[in-house]
Amino acid sequence: MNEADAGTTPIRPLVAGNWKMNGLKAALSEALAVDEALAEAGQAVGADVMICPPATMVMVLSELSGKGGLQVGGQDCHANSSGAHTGDVAPEMLADAGAIAVIVGHSERRADHGETDRIVHEKVLAAHRAGLTAIVCVGETIGQRQAGLTLDVVARQLSGSIPDGVTAENVIVAYEPVWAIGTGLTPGTDDVEQVHGMIREHLSGRFGEEGRRIRILYGGSVKPSNAVELMGITNVNGALVGGASLMAKDFLGIVEAYRG
Ligand code: 13P
């Protein structure tokens, strides 16, 4: 368990699974197995655990899970609450379906859909309007890292994507180096500590005590074999997990890093 680095307030970590565009009905059993395992473990798990399935599964997962406290989130939302936006999902719809959070600004959305910091900023506000916690993703590309621009890029994404006045309850930051996503590569622990430290400074500088309590997740090739090391880094308050969240066994192996 990470304590807030100001040293006073404990931060409850979050292990969140991002299923991306994966998950047919048959995959429900994996998510429900996670919920079952959480129910069995009870207080022994010192972290919140969430799965963000595709939008098609948010309602059914919300309705069937919860025994073990499994939380359900969406993967993206539109900034509007309704209207002529074919194929999009409003945050109000996710909330109505039982989600308590939504990922915004994932690098795959930024790359595939041209999402800018300004758009992500609007989505964070929209998530809050609907009562959802926004999980705001930031992270540099390999080119940016090699050019020594990591801290600048992440700082700019934080400034542009996170609106003023947010709280530790309605925002979570996920640092996901683009080059670490789905590649099996992870930054060194010093690199993670440096970026998370900068993110913490940014958040506490802007939001004071709230900023000291906002959770900062690490994402990018987290798996059971590296979870203990990554989750033990200062200012890492949990994980955003892609591939390894699809199977209950792997995902629970990561949650295990927080077993007391
Ligand atoms: P992987 O865990 O598959 O690298 O994906 C990370 C990610 O993008 C989570 O949002």
Coordinates of C-alpha atoms and ligand atoms in Angstrom, one line a residue:
M1 CA 0.0 0.0 0.0
N2 CA 1.3 3.4 -0.9
E3 CA 0.9 6.2 1.5
A4 CA 0.5 9.7 0.0
D5 CA 3.9 11.0 -0.4
A6 CA 3.2 14.0 1.7
G7 CA 3.2 11.3 4.4
T8 CA -0.2 11.7 6.0
T9 CA -3.1 10.5 4.0
P10 CA -3.3 6.9 2.9
I11 CA -4.2 6.4 -0.7
R12 CA -6.2 3.3 -1.5
P13 CA -4.7 1.9 -4.7
L14 CA -6.8 0.9 -7.8
V15 CA -6.1 -2.0 -10.1
A16 CA -8.2 -1.4 -13.2
G17 CA -8.5 -3.6 -16.2
N18 CA -9.0 -2.1 -19.7
W19 CA -10.4 -4.8 -21.9
K20 CA -10.2 -2.5 -25.0
M21 CA -12.1 -4.0 -28.0
N22 CA -12.2 -7.5 -26.4
G23 CA -15.0 -9.3 -24.7
L24 CA -17.9 -11.3 -26.0
K25 CA -20.6 -12.7 -23.6
A26 CA -18.4 -15.7 -22.9
A27 CA -15.8 -13.4 -21.3
L28 CA -18.2 -12.5 -18.6
S29 CA -17.1 -15.5 -16.6
E30 CA -13.6 -14.1 -16.3
A31 CA -14.9 -10.9 -14.9
L32 CA -17.2 -12.7 -12.5
A33 CA -14.4 -15.0 -11.4
V34 CA -12.5 -11.8 -10.4
D35 CA -15.5 -10.6 -8.4
E36 CA -15.8 -14.1 -6.7
A37 CA -12.2 -14.1 -5.8
L38 CA -12.5 -10.6 -4.3
A39 CA -15.5 -11.8 -2.3
E40 CA -13.5 -14.7 -0.9
A41 CA -10.4 -12.5 -0.1
G42 CA -12.5 -9.8 1.6
Q43 CA -10.4 -7.3 3.5
A44 CA -7.2 -9.0 2.5
V45 CA -7.1 -7.1 -0.7
G46 CA -5.9 -3.6 0.0
A47 CA -7.0 -2.1 -3.4
D48 CA -10.0 -1.3 -5.3
V49 CA -10.5 -3.5 -8.4
M50 CA -12.2 -2.4 -11.6
I51 CA -12.9 -3.8 -15.0
C52 CA -13.6 -1.5 -18.0
P53 CA -15.3 -3.9 -20.5
P54 CA -16.5 -2.8 -23.9
A55 CA -19.6 -0.6 -23.7
T56 CA -21.8 -3.5 -24.8
M57 CA -21.0 -5.3 -21.5
V58 CA -21.1 -2.5 -19.0
M59 CA -24.7 -3.1 -18.0
V60 CA -24.6 -6.9 -17.7
L61 CA -21.3 -6.8 -15.8
S62 CA -22.6 -4.2 -13.4
E63 CA -25.8 -6.2 -12.8
L64 CA -24.0 -9.5 -12.3
S65 CA -21.0 -8.4 -10.3
G66 CA -20.6 -6.5 -7.1
K67 CA -20.5 -9.4 -4.6
G68 CA -16.8 -8.9 -4.2
G69 CA -16.9 -5.2 -4.8
L70 CA -15.7 -5.4 -8.4
Q71 CA -16.1 -1.9 -9.9
V72 CA -17.2 -1.3 -13.5
G73 CA -16.0 1.5 -15.8
G74 CA -16.3 2.6 -19.4
Q75 CA -13.5 3.0 -21.9
D76 CA -14.4 6.3 -23.4
C77 CA -17.4 8.7 -23.6
H78 CA -18.7 11.5 -25.8
A79 CA -18.7 15.0 -24.3
N80 CA -22.4 15.5 -24.8
S81 CA -25.2 13.9 -22.8
S82 CA -27.3 12.9 -25.9
G83 CA -27.8 13.8 -29.5
A84 CA -26.9 13.1 -33.1
H85 CA -23.6 11.3 -32.6
T86 CA -24.0 7.9 -34.2
G87 CA -22.0 5.2 -32.5
D88 CA -20.9 7.3 -29.5
V89 CA -21.7 6.7 -25.9
A90 CA -22.6 9.5 -23.4
P91 CA -21.2 9.4 -19.9
E92 CA -24.8 9.5 -18.6
M93 CA -25.4 6.2 -20.5
L94 CA -22.4 4.6 -18.8
A95 CA -23.6 5.8 -15.4
D96 CA -27.1 4.6 -16.2
A97 CA -25.6 1.2 -17.1
G98 CA -23.8 1.0 -13.7
A99 CA -20.4 2.3 -14.5
I100 CA -18.7 4.4 -11.8
A101 CA -15.8 5.6 -13.9
V102 CA -14.6 6.1 -17.5
I103 CA -11.2 6.1 -19.1
V104 CA -10.6 9.2 -21.2
G105 CA -7.7 10.2 -23.4
H106 CA -6.2 6.7 -23.8
S107 CA -3.4 6.8 -26.3
E108 CA -5.3 4.5 -28.6
R109 CA -8.1 7.1 -28.7
R110 CA -5.6 9.9 -29.1
A111 CA -4.0 8.0 -32.1
D112 CA -7.0 6.4 -33.7
H113 CA -9.5 9.2 -33.2
G114 CA -7.3 12.3 -33.2
E115 CA -8.3 13.1 -29.6
T116 CA -6.5 16.2 -28.4
D117 CA -6.0 17.4 -24.8
R118 CA -8.8 19.9 -25.4
I119 CA -11.2 17.1 -26.3
V120 CA -10.0 15.0 -23.4
H121 CA -10.6 18.0 -21.1
E122 CA -14.2 18.2 -22.4
K123 CA -14.7 14.5 -21.7
V124 CA -13.4 14.8 -18.1
L125 CA -16.0 17.6 -17.5
A126 CA -18.7 15.4 -19.2
A127 CA -17.7 12.5 -17.0
H128 CA -18.1 14.6 -13.9
R129 CA -21.5 16.0 -15.1
A130 CA -22.6 12.3 -15.2
G131 CA -21.2 11.6 -11.7
L132 CA -18.3 9.4 -13.1
T133 CA -14.7 9.4 -12.0
A134 CA -12.5 10.2 -15.0
I135 CA -9.4 8.1 -15.5
V136 CA -7.2 10.4 -17.5
C137 CA -4.4 8.8 -19.5
V138 CA -1.1 10.4 -20.4
G139 CA 2.1 9.1 -21.8
E140 CA 4.9 9.7 -24.3
T141 CA 5.7 7.9 -27.6
I142 CA 9.1 6.2 -28.1
G143 CA 10.2 9.1 -30.3
Q144 CA 9.4 11.6 -27.6
R145 CA 11.2 9.6 -25.0
Q146 CA 14.3 9.2 -27.1
A147 CA 14.2 13.0 -27.7
G148 CA 14.2 13.5 -23.9
L149 CA 10.8 15.1 -24.1
T150 CA 8.9 12.7 -21.7
L151 CA 8.4 15.1 -18.8
D152 CA 7.5 18.0 -21.1
V153 CA 4.9 15.9 -23.0
V154 CA 3.3 14.4 -19.9
A155 CA 3.2 17.9 -18.2
R156 CA 1.5 19.4 -21.3
Q157 CA -1.0 16.5 -21.4
L158 CA -1.8 17.0 -17.7
S159 CA -2.3 20.8 -18.1
G160 CA -4.4 20.4 -21.2
S161 CA -6.5 17.4 -20.2
I162 CA -7.4 18.0 -16.5
P163 CA -9.8 20.8 -15.8
D164 CA -9.5 23.0 -12.7
G165 CA -11.2 22.1 -9.5
V166 CA -11.0 18.4 -9.7
T167 CA -10.9 16.2 -6.6
A168 CA -9.2 12.9 -5.5
E169 CA -12.7 11.3 -5.9
N170 CA -13.4 12.4 -9.4
V171 CA -10.1 12.1 -11.2
I172 CA -7.5 9.4 -11.5
V173 CA -4.4 9.8 -13.6
A174 CA -2.9 6.9 -15.6
Y175 CA 0.7 7.2 -16.9
E176 CA 1.0 4.9 -19.8
P177 CA 4.1 5.2 -22.0
V178 CA 2.8 4.5 -25.5
W179 CA 5.8 2.3 -26.3
A180 CA 5.1 0.1 -23.2
I181 CA 1.5 -0.7 -24.2
G182 CA 1.1 -4.3 -25.4
T183 CA 4.8 -4.7 -26.1
G184 CA 6.1 -6.4 -23.0
L185 CA 8.4 -3.5 -22.5
T186 CA 8.3 -1.4 -19.3
P187 CA 10.3 1.6 -18.2
G188 CA 12.9 1.2 -15.5
T189 CA 11.8 1.8 -12.0
D190 CA 13.7 5.0 -11.8
D191 CA 12.0 6.3 -15.0
V192 CA 8.5 5.4 -13.6
E193 CA 9.4 7.1 -10.3
Q194 CA 10.6 10.2 -12.1
V195 CA 7.4 10.6 -14.2
H196 CA 5.1 9.7 -11.3
G197 CA 6.9 12.2 -9.1
M198 CA 6.5 14.9 -11.7
I199 CA 2.8 14.1 -12.0
R200 CA 2.4 14.2 -8.2
E201 CA 4.1 17.6 -8.1
H202 CA 1.8 18.9 -10.9
L203 CA -1.3 17.6 -9.1
S204 CA -0.4 18.9 -5.7
G205 CA 0.7 22.2 -7.2
R206 CA -2.7 22.7 -8.8
F207 CA -5.0 21.0 -6.4
G208 CA -3.3 21.1 -3.0
E209 CA -4.4 18.4 -0.6
E210 CA -6.7 16.9 -3.2
G211 CA -3.8 16.6 -5.6
R212 CA -1.7 14.8 -3.0
R213 CA -4.5 12.2 -2.8
I214 CA -5.3 11.7 -6.5
R215 CA -4.4 8.2 -7.6
I216 CA -1.7 7.9 -10.2
L217 CA -1.8 4.5 -12.0
Y218 CA 1.0 3.0 -14.1
G219 CA 0.0 1.2 -17.3
G220 CA 1.9 -0.6 -20.0
S221 CA 2.7 -4.3 -19.9
V222 CA 1.8 -4.8 -16.3
K223 CA 1.7 -8.5 -15.5
P224 CA 1.8 -10.7 -12.5
S225 CA 5.6 -11.1 -12.8
N226 CA 6.3 -7.4 -12.6
A227 CA 3.4 -6.1 -10.6
V228 CA 5.1 -6.2 -7.2
E229 CA 8.0 -4.2 -8.4
L230 CA 6.0 -1.6 -10.3
M231 CA 3.4 -1.2 -7.6
G232 CA 6.1 -0.7 -5.0
I233 CA 7.4 2.5 -6.7
T234 CA 6.8 5.8 -4.9
N235 CA 3.7 7.6 -6.2
V236 CA 2.4 4.5 -8.0
N237 CA -1.0 4.0 -6.7
G238 CA -2.2 1.1 -8.8
A239 CA -2.2 -0.2 -12.3
L240 CA -4.2 0.2 -15.6
V241 CA -3.9 -3.2 -17.2
G242 CA -4.7 -4.2 -20.7
G243 CA -3.9 -7.7 -22.0
A244 CA -3.3 -9.2 -18.6
S245 CA -6.8 -8.1 -17.4
L246 CA -8.6 -10.4 -19.9
M247 CA -8.0 -13.6 -17.9
A248 CA -9.1 -13.7 -14.3
K249 CA -6.0 -15.7 -13.3
D250 CA -3.5 -13.1 -14.7
F251 CA -5.5 -10.1 -13.4
L252 CA -5.8 -11.6 -10.0
G253 CA -2.1 -12.2 -10.1
I254 CA -1.6 -8.5 -10.4
V255 CA -4.2 -7.7 -7.7
E256 CA -2.1 -10.0 -5.5
A257 CA 0.5 -7.3 -5.3
Y258 CA -1.9 -5.6 -2.9
R259 CA -2.8 -8.5 -0.7
G260 CA -2.0 -7.8 2.9
Ligands
13P1 P1 -1.2 -3.6 -21.8 O1 -1.3 -3.9 -20.4 O2 -1.8 -4.7 -22.7 O3 0.2 -3.2 -22.2 O4 -2.1 -2.3 -22.1 C1 -2.0 -1.2 -21.2 C2 -3.1 -0.3 -21.5 O5 -3.1 0.3 -22.6 C3 -4.2 -0.2 -20.5 O6 -5.0 0.9 -20.8

